[in-house]
Coordinates of C-alpha atoms in Angstrom, one line a residue:
M696 CA 22.3 28.7 49.5
R697 CA 23.8 32.1 49.1
K698 CA 25.4 32.1 52.5
T699 CA 27.1 28.7 51.8
G700 CA 28.1 30.0 48.3
K701 CA 29.8 33.1 49.8
I702 CA 31.8 30.9 52.2
L703 CA 32.9 28.5 49.4
L704 CA 33.9 31.3 47.1
T705 CA 35.9 33.0 49.9
E706 CA 37.7 29.7 50.6
I707 CA 38.4 29.1 46.9
S708 CA 39.8 32.6 46.5
A709 CA 42.0 32.1 49.5
D710 CA 43.3 28.8 48.1
K711 CA 41.9 27.0 51.1
N712 CA 41.0 23.4 50.1
R713 CA 40.5 24.8 46.7
E714 CA 39.7 21.6 44.7
E715 CA 37.3 20.4 47.4
G716 CA 35.7 23.8 47.5
L717 CA 35.3 23.9 43.7
I718 CA 33.5 20.5 43.8
K719 CA 31.2 21.7 46.7
Y720 CA 30.5 24.9 44.8
Q721 CA 29.6 22.9 41.7
R722 CA 27.3 20.7 43.7
L723 CA 25.7 23.7 45.3
L724 CA 25.2 25.4 42.0
A725 CA 23.7 22.2 40.5
A726 CA 21.2 22.0 43.3
S727 CA 20.2 25.6 42.6
F728 CA 19.7 24.9 38.9
T729 CA 17.7 21.7 39.8
N730 CA 15.6 23.6 42.3
Y731 CA 14.8 26.5 39.9
A732 CA 14.0 24.3 36.9
T733 CA 11.8 21.9 38.9
I734 CA 9.7 24.8 40.3
K735 CA 9.3 26.2 36.8
L736 CA 8.3 22.8 35.4
S737 CA 5.7 22.3 38.1
M738 CA 4.1 25.6 37.0
N739 CA 4.2 25.0 33.3
L740 CA 3.8 21.3 32.7
F741 CA 0.0 21.2 33.2
T742 CA -0.4 24.1 30.8
M743 CA 1.6 22.1 28.2
Y744 CA -0.7 19.1 28.6
E745 CA -3.7 21.4 28.4
M746 CA -2.5 23.2 25.3
S747 CA -1.5 20.0 23.6
E748 CA -5.2 19.1 23.3
D749 CA -5.6 21.9 20.8
I750 CA -2.5 21.1 18.6
S751 CA -3.2 21.1 14.9
L752 CA -3.8 17.6 13.5
E753 CA -0.8 17.8 11.1
R754 CA 1.6 18.2 14.1
R755 CA -0.3 16.1 16.7
D756 CA 1.6 12.8 16.2
E757 CA 5.0 14.6 16.1
I758 CA 4.3 16.6 19.3
E759 CA 2.6 13.8 21.2
G760 CA 5.8 11.8 20.5
Y761 CA 7.9 14.6 22.0
I762 CA 5.6 14.8 25.0
D763 CA 5.9 11.0 25.6
S764 CA 9.7 11.4 25.7
I765 CA 9.5 14.3 28.1
N766 CA 7.2 12.3 30.3
S767 CA 9.6 9.4 30.3
A768 CA 12.5 11.7 31.3
L769 CA 10.5 13.3 34.1
R770 CA 9.2 10.0 35.4
S771 CA 12.8 8.7 35.8
I772 CA 13.7 11.8 37.9
Y773 CA 10.7 12.5 40.0
I774 CA 9.0 9.1 40.4
D775 CA 11.7 6.5 39.9
K776 CA 14.4 8.7 41.5
A777 CA 16.8 7.2 39.0
K778 CA 20.3 8.4 38.0
V779 CA 20.2 10.4 34.8
E780 CA 21.5 8.4 31.9
D781 CA 23.3 9.9 28.9
S782 CA 20.8 8.3 26.6
T783 CA 18.0 10.3 28.2
V784 CA 19.9 13.6 27.8
D785 CA 20.7 12.7 24.1
E786 CA 17.0 11.9 23.4
I787 CA 15.7 15.2 24.8
T788 CA 18.5 17.2 23.2
A789 CA 17.6 15.6 19.8
I790 CA 14.1 16.8 20.3
R791 CA 15.3 20.3 21.0
D792 CA 17.5 20.2 17.9
S793 CA 14.6 19.0 15.8
I794 CA 12.4 21.8 17.0
T795 CA 15.1 24.4 16.5
A796 CA 15.5 23.3 12.9
K797 CA 11.8 23.6 12.4
M798 CA 11.8 27.1 13.9
K799 CA 14.5 28.1 11.4
T800 CA 12.4 26.9 8.5
L801 CA 9.3 28.8 9.9
T802 CA 11.5 31.9 10.4
Y803 CA 12.5 31.7 6.7
F804 CA 8.9 31.6 5.6
T805 CA 8.1 34.5 8.0
D806 CA 11.0 36.6 6.5
A807 CA 9.8 35.7 2.9
L808 CA 6.2 36.6 3.6
E809 CA 7.3 40.0 5.0
V810 CA 9.0 40.8 1.8
Y811 CA 5.8 40.3 -0.2
E812 CA 3.6 41.8 2.4
Y813 CA 5.7 45.0 2.1
I814 CA 5.0 45.1 -1.7
L815 CA 1.2 44.4 -1.2
N816 CA 0.9 47.1 1.4
R817 CA 2.3 49.7 -1.0
K818 CA -0.1 48.5 -3.8
E819 CA -3.2 48.6 -1.5
P820 CA -4.2 52.3 -1.9
E821 CA -4.0 52.0 -5.7
I822 CA -6.1 48.8 -5.7
L823 CA -8.7 50.2 -3.2
G824 CA -8.8 53.6 -4.8
T825 CA -7.6 55.4 -1.6
V826 CA -4.6 57.2 -3.1
D827 CA -4.0 60.7 -1.6
E828 CA -3.0 62.9 -4.5
D829 CA -2.3 65.9 -2.2
F830 CA 0.4 64.1 -0.1
S831 CA 2.6 66.4 1.9
V832 CA 6.1 65.2 2.3
E833 CA 7.2 68.1 4.5
E834 CA 4.3 67.5 7.0
L835 CA 5.1 63.8 7.4
V836 CA 8.9 64.4 7.7
N837 CA 8.2 67.0 10.5
S838 CA 5.9 64.6 12.3
M839 CA 8.5 61.7 12.1
F840 CA 11.4 63.9 13.2
E841 CA 9.5 65.2 16.2
Y842 CA 8.3 61.7 17.2
V843 CA 11.9 60.3 17.0
F844 CA 13.3 62.9 19.3
S845 CA 10.3 63.3 21.6
D846 CA 12.2 61.1 24.1
D847 CA 15.8 61.4 25.3
D848 CA 16.4 57.6 25.5
T849 CA 19.0 56.8 22.9
M850 CA 17.9 53.2 22.5
L851 CA 14.3 54.3 22.0
I852 CA 15.4 56.9 19.4
N853 CA 17.4 54.3 17.5
S854 CA 14.5 51.9 17.6
R855 CA 12.1 54.5 16.2
I856 CA 14.6 55.3 13.4
K857 CA 14.8 51.6 12.5
D858 CA 11.0 51.3 12.5
F859 CA 10.7 54.2 10.2
T860 CA 13.5 53.0 7.9
A861 CA 11.6 49.7 7.5
Q862 CA 8.6 51.5 6.1
L863 CA 10.1 54.4 4.1
P864 CA 10.3 54.1 0.3
V865 CA 13.7 52.8 -0.9
R866 CA 15.0 54.8 -3.8
M867 CA 18.8 54.6 -3.2
T868 CA 21.0 52.9 -5.8
R869 CA 22.3 49.4 -5.2
E870 CA 25.8 50.8 -4.9
H871 CA 24.8 53.2 -2.2
F872 CA 23.0 50.4 -0.4
F873 CA 26.1 48.2 -0.6
N874 CA 28.2 51.1 0.7
I875 CA 26.0 51.3 3.8
I876 CA 26.5 47.5 4.4
E877 CA 30.3 47.9 3.9
S878 CA 30.5 50.9 6.3
T879 CA 28.4 49.0 8.9
M880 CA 30.7 46.0 8.6
N881 CA 33.7 48.2 9.2
L882 CA 32.2 49.3 12.6
Y883 CA 32.8 45.7 13.8
R884 CA 36.6 45.9 13.3
G885 CA 38.2 44.9 16.6
S886 CA 35.1 43.2 17.9
E887 CA 34.7 39.4 18.3
K888 CA 34.3 37.4 15.1
S889 CA 31.2 35.8 16.6
S890 CA 29.5 39.3 16.7
V891 CA 30.4 39.9 13.0
N892 CA 29.0 36.4 12.1
D893 CA 25.8 37.1 14.0
F894 CA 25.3 40.4 12.1
I895 CA 26.0 38.7 8.7
E896 CA 23.5 36.0 9.5
S897 CA 20.8 38.6 10.3
I898 CA 21.5 40.2 6.9
R899 CA 21.4 36.9 5.1
D900 CA 18.1 36.0 6.8
S901 CA 16.6 39.3 5.7
A902 CA 17.8 38.7 2.1
L903 CA 16.4 35.2 2.1
L904 CA 19.8 33.8 1.4
N905 CA 19.7 31.1 4.1
V906 CA 17.2 28.7 2.4
P907 CA 16.5 25.7 4.7
E908 CA 17.2 22.3 3.1
D909 CA 13.7 21.1 4.0
V910 CA 11.9 24.3 2.8
E911 CA 9.8 22.3 0.3
T912 CA 9.0 19.3 2.5
A913 CA 8.7 20.4 6.1
Y914 CA 5.5 22.2 5.6
P915 CA 4.1 21.4 2.1
E916 CA 0.9 23.5 2.4
L917 CA 2.9 26.5 3.7
F918 CA 5.4 26.1 0.8
E919 CA 2.6 26.1 -1.8
L920 CA 1.2 29.4 -0.3
Y921 CA 4.8 30.8 -0.4
K922 CA 5.2 29.8 -4.0
K923 CA 2.0 31.6 -5.1
V924 CA 3.1 34.7 -3.3
S925 CA 6.7 34.7 -4.5
E926 CA 5.9 33.9 -8.2
A927 CA 3.2 36.5 -8.6
D928 CA 3.7 39.4 -11.0
Y929 CA 3.2 42.4 -8.8
S930 CA 3.6 44.9 -11.6
K931 CA 0.3 43.7 -13.1
I932 CA -1.7 43.1 -10.0
D933 CA -5.4 43.8 -9.9
K934 CA -8.1 43.6 -7.2
T935 CA -8.7 39.9 -7.7
S936 CA -5.1 38.9 -7.5
F937 CA -4.5 41.4 -4.7
D938 CA -7.2 39.7 -2.6
E939 CA -5.9 36.2 -3.5
L940 CA -2.3 37.1 -2.5
T941 CA -3.4 38.8 0.7
D942 CA -5.4 35.7 1.5
C943 CA -2.4 33.5 0.9
I944 CA -0.3 35.6 3.3
D945 CA -3.0 35.6 5.9
K946 CA -3.4 31.8 5.8
A947 CA 0.4 31.3 5.8
S948 CA 0.8 33.7 8.8
M949 CA -1.9 31.8 10.8
M950 CA -0.2 28.5 10.0
I951 CA 3.2 29.8 11.1
Q952 CA 1.8 31.4 14.3
S953 CA 0.1 28.1 15.2
A954 CA 3.2 26.1 14.8
V955 CA 5.4 28.6 16.5
T956 CA 3.1 28.7 19.5
D957 CA 3.3 24.9 19.9
Y958 CA 7.1 24.9 19.5
L959 CA 7.7 27.8 22.0
M960 CA 5.5 26.0 24.6
L961 CA 7.5 22.8 24.1
T962 CA 10.9 24.4 24.1
E963 CA 10.4 26.2 27.4
I964 CA 9.5 22.8 29.0
I965 CA 12.4 21.0 27.2
N966 CA 15.0 23.6 28.3
D967 CA 13.9 23.1 32.0
V968 CA 13.9 19.3 31.6
L969 CA 17.5 19.5 30.2
I970 CA 18.6 21.7 33.1
V971 CA 17.4 19.1 35.5
L972 CA 19.0 16.3 33.5
Y973 CA 22.3 18.1 33.4
T974 CA 22.4 19.0 37.0
S975 CA 20.5 16.4 39.1
N976 CA 23.3 13.9 39.2
I977 CA 25.7 16.6 40.4
A978 CA 23.4 18.3 42.9
D979 CA 23.9 18.2 46.6
K980 CA 20.4 17.1 47.6
A981 CA 20.8 18.6 51.0
F982 CA 20.3 22.1 49.5
L983 CA 17.1 21.2 47.7
K984 CA 14.5 23.2 49.5
E985 CA 11.0 22.4 50.7
E986 CA 9.6 24.1 47.6
Y987 CA 11.5 21.6 45.5
E988 CA 9.6 18.7 47.3
T989 CA 6.3 20.5 46.7
A990 CA 7.1 21.1 43.0
S991 CA 8.3 17.5 42.7
Q992 CA 5.0 16.3 44.1
I993 CA 3.0 18.3 41.6
L994 CA 5.1 16.9 38.7
S995 CA 4.8 13.3 40.0
E996 CA 1.0 13.6 40.2
I997 CA 0.7 15.1 36.7
I998 CA 2.9 12.5 35.1
S999 CA 1.2 9.5 36.7
A1000 CA -2.4 10.8 36.4
D1001 CA -4.9 9.1 34.2
D1002 CA -6.9 12.4 34.2
I1003 CA -4.8 15.5 34.6
Y1004 CA -7.8 17.7 35.4
Q1005 CA -8.9 15.4 38.2
A1006 CA -5.3 15.4 39.5
S1007 CA -5.1 19.2 39.3
E1008 CA -8.0 19.6 41.8
S1009 CA -5.6 19.1 44.6
F1010 CA -3.0 21.5 43.3
D1011 CA -4.3 24.7 44.7
Q1012 CA -2.9 24.1 48.2
L1013 CA 0.4 23.0 46.7
F1014 CA 0.7 26.1 44.5
V1015 CA 0.0 28.3 47.6
K1016 CA 3.2 26.8 49.0
L1017 CA 5.1 27.9 45.9
E1018 CA 4.1 31.5 46.0
G1019 CA 7.2 33.5 45.3
A1020 CA 9.3 30.3 45.1
Q1021 CA 10.3 30.8 41.4
E1022 CA 11.5 34.4 42.1
S1023 CA 13.4 33.4 45.2
S1024 CA 15.0 30.3 43.5
Y1025 CA 16.1 32.5 40.6
E1026 CA 17.7 35.0 42.9
D1027 CA 19.7 32.2 44.5
L1028 CA 20.7 30.9 41.1
A1029 CA 21.6 34.3 39.7
F1030 CA 24.0 34.9 42.7
L1031 CA 25.7 31.5 42.4
A1032 CA 25.9 31.3 38.6
G1033 CA 27.2 34.9 38.5
N1034 CA 30.6 33.6 39.7
M1035 CA 30.7 30.6 37.4
E1036 CA 32.4 32.3 34.4
D1037 CA 35.3 33.6 36.5
L1038 CA 35.8 30.2 38.2
Y1039 CA 35.6 28.4 34.8
E1040 CA 38.2 30.7 33.2
T1041 CA 40.5 30.4 36.2
Y1042 CA 40.3 26.7 37.1
Y1043 CA 39.0 24.7 34.2
E1044 CA 42.4 24.0 32.6
M1045 CA 44.2 24.0 35.9
Y1046 CA 42.8 20.6 37.1
D1047 CA 43.2 17.2 35.5
S1048 CA 40.1 16.0 37.3
E1049 CA 37.6 14.9 34.7
S1050 CA 34.9 15.3 37.3
I1051 CA 35.5 19.0 37.7
K1052 CA 35.7 19.5 34.0
D1053 CA 32.6 17.4 33.3
N1054 CA 30.6 19.2 36.0
F1055 CA 31.6 22.6 34.6
D1056 CA 30.6 21.6 31.1
K1057 CA 27.1 20.5 32.3
L1058 CA 26.7 23.6 34.4
M1059 CA 27.6 25.9 31.5
K1060 CA 25.0 24.2 29.4
A1061 CA 22.4 24.6 32.1
D1062 CA 23.3 28.2 32.4
R1063 CA 22.8 28.7 28.6
L1064 CA 19.4 27.1 29.0
T1065 CA 18.2 29.7 31.4
S1066 CA 18.8 32.4 28.7
S1067 CA 15.9 34.5 27.6
S1068 CA 16.6 33.1 24.1
L1069 CA 14.8 29.8 24.1
F1070 CA 16.9 28.5 21.2
M1071 CA 20.3 29.5 22.5
D1072 CA 23.0 27.2 21.2
I1073 CA 24.2 25.0 24.0
N1074 CA 26.7 23.0 22.1
D1075 CA 29.3 25.7 22.4
A1076 CA 28.8 26.5 26.1
G1077 CA 32.4 27.0 27.1
I1078 CA 33.9 30.4 27.9
K1079 CA 36.3 31.7 25.3
V1080 CA 39.1 33.1 27.4
V1081 CA 40.9 34.5 24.3
I1082 CA 38.9 36.8 22.2
D1083 CA 38.9 36.0 18.6
E1084 CA 39.2 39.5 17.2
A1085 CA 37.9 40.5 13.8
D1086 CA 40.8 42.2 12.0
D1087 CA 40.9 44.1 8.7
I1088 CA 41.5 41.0 6.7
F1089 CA 38.6 39.1 8.3
I1090 CA 36.2 42.1 7.9
K1091 CA 37.1 42.5 4.2
E1092 CA 36.8 38.8 3.4
E1093 CA 33.4 38.5 5.1
T1094 CA 32.2 41.8 3.6
D1095 CA 33.2 40.7 0.1
D1096 CA 31.4 37.3 0.5
L1097 CA 28.3 38.9 1.8
L1098 CA 28.1 41.6 -0.9
D1099 CA 28.7 39.0 -3.6
D1100 CA 25.8 36.9 -2.3
L1101 CA 23.6 40.0 -2.1
K1102 CA 24.4 41.1 -5.6
G1103 CA 23.6 37.5 -6.8
V1104 CA 20.2 37.5 -5.1
F1105 CA 19.4 41.0 -6.4
K1106 CA 20.0 39.9 -10.0
E1107 CA 17.3 37.2 -9.5
K1108 CA 14.7 39.5 -7.9
S1109 CA 12.3 42.1 -9.4
K1110 CA 12.7 45.8 -8.6
L1111 CA 9.8 45.6 -6.1
E1112 CA 11.4 42.6 -4.4
R1113 CA 14.8 44.3 -4.2
R1114 CA 13.3 47.4 -2.6
S1115 CA 11.5 45.3 -0.1
I1116 CA 14.6 43.3 0.8
M1117 CA 16.7 46.5 1.1
A1118 CA 14.1 48.1 3.4
K1119 CA 14.1 45.0 5.6
I1120 CA 17.9 44.9 5.8
L1121 CA 18.2 48.7 6.5
S1122 CA 15.9 48.2 9.5
Q1123 CA 18.2 45.4 10.8
I1124 CA 21.5 47.3 10.7
P1125 CA 22.7 49.8 13.4
V1126 CA 21.6 53.3 12.8
F1127 CA 23.8 54.7 10.0
F1128 CA 23.3 58.4 10.6
N1129 CA 25.8 60.7 12.4
T1130 CA 23.6 63.8 13.1
R1131 CA 20.0 64.7 13.6
E1132 CA 20.1 66.6 10.4
E1133 CA 21.2 63.6 8.5
I1134 CA 18.2 61.7 9.8
R1135 CA 15.8 64.4 8.7
D1136 CA 17.5 64.6 5.3
Y1137 CA 17.1 60.9 4.8
F1138 CA 13.4 61.0 5.7
A1139 CA 12.9 63.8 3.3
Y1140 CA 15.0 62.2 0.5
A1141 CA 13.3 58.8 0.8
L1142 CA 9.8 60.4 0.6
S1143 CA 10.5 63.1 -2.0
S1144 CA 12.3 60.6 -4.3
C1145 CA 9.2 58.4 -4.5
T1146 CA 6.8 59.5 -7.2
D1147 CA 4.4 56.6 -6.6
K1148 CA 1.4 58.2 -4.8
S1149 CA 0.1 54.8 -3.8
E1150 CA 3.3 53.9 -2.1
L1151 CA 3.5 57.3 -0.4
T1152 CA -0.1 57.0 0.9
A1153 CA 0.6 53.5 2.2
C1154 CA 3.9 54.7 3.9
R1155 CA 2.1 57.5 5.6
E1156 CA -0.5 55.2 7.0
L1157 CA 2.1 52.7 8.2
I1158 CA 4.3 55.4 9.7
N1159 CA 1.3 57.0 11.4
D1160 CA 0.4 53.7 12.9
L1161 CA 3.9 53.6 14.4
M1162 CA 3.4 57.0 16.0
V1163 CA 0.2 56.2 17.8

């Protein structure tokens, strides 16, 4: 594949039968996508079937319906050898969109529970009678500082600072906090607007501003647990209410983890199914390797089997043939797809051929689906040749809107909730210190400004856990 790809790219660059070369390149790349996704599916589909047997009852009908649609799509490709229909792509895409929406709702609950878990953690020493009255700020600051800079890796240093910031007491004024947000926003001046929007969304998520429309109905039991936790009066908490709230958070966390595990499993399969659906009609079948046929055989037998465990008894020899195949197929794909962006930018608008444009659109979506982010947006899969730059006006408008929303939510929250949200946001933003001394000073200020010995004790335990 790579040798043919090099030849085609050379011919396209030399303007030798360029249009024909582009089409051949697209068909070669499509074959590489189809080959890679098929091999991955053959290794993961059985696991999906096996895991589906343990799906929670409240999601079983929903997920079994998704699996039936996946099976139908795979049957049409690997057993019926049929041409992919747009209706099939739309059906699987709709499932992916539905799961993505559910994941956003689960993420909201996760963010919300973290806010209240932060509060409970700091109340725990007082409730359990484990407050350390002889807390040494200087000793903890020195340990944190030494740990942060015990490695020369800048990314690791920044990660450690963010981890500590998330656990330190928050005693800064709201005005100081908003100034930090504003200064961080100004760092994005001149970058792409999409980067600014991504940062803003992360802040809004942490502040619980992005409330899903289905927050009350998607997971009723989870919502009831969230209500109990969010409506509690943490200033009057006792041992009984502490245990009840802790139990609520534990139950909710287990429910979220169970659902997320199911949806992650499904989405990885769905992404690979969509890759095949987008590319199999385009693919030059002559470049599908022997490993593809082996993987197709495994998929066909799984899909058509009455008993998947009985069918799997013959898979050992087939999987031996696939040893190293996924890695090899990915290397081919990475080489070929690495040139797609340049070709897209250079030639997409140059040709009137709807075939070339349509092929590029499908290949760009397939490329997005190979991302390490399972929920990557594939609806905006084109390359933006012109950078949409964030100028001063854009930064100011977006900053003002964000700060207005943050001020609004802070008015509705208690002091403990505000501190928790501020800590969560501070851990999400880029490191806002200029020197090592500023870092030490912030550690010392945050700890020495806190007079709550229960919170200090809890912070020390949480921070020590990070330094293990």
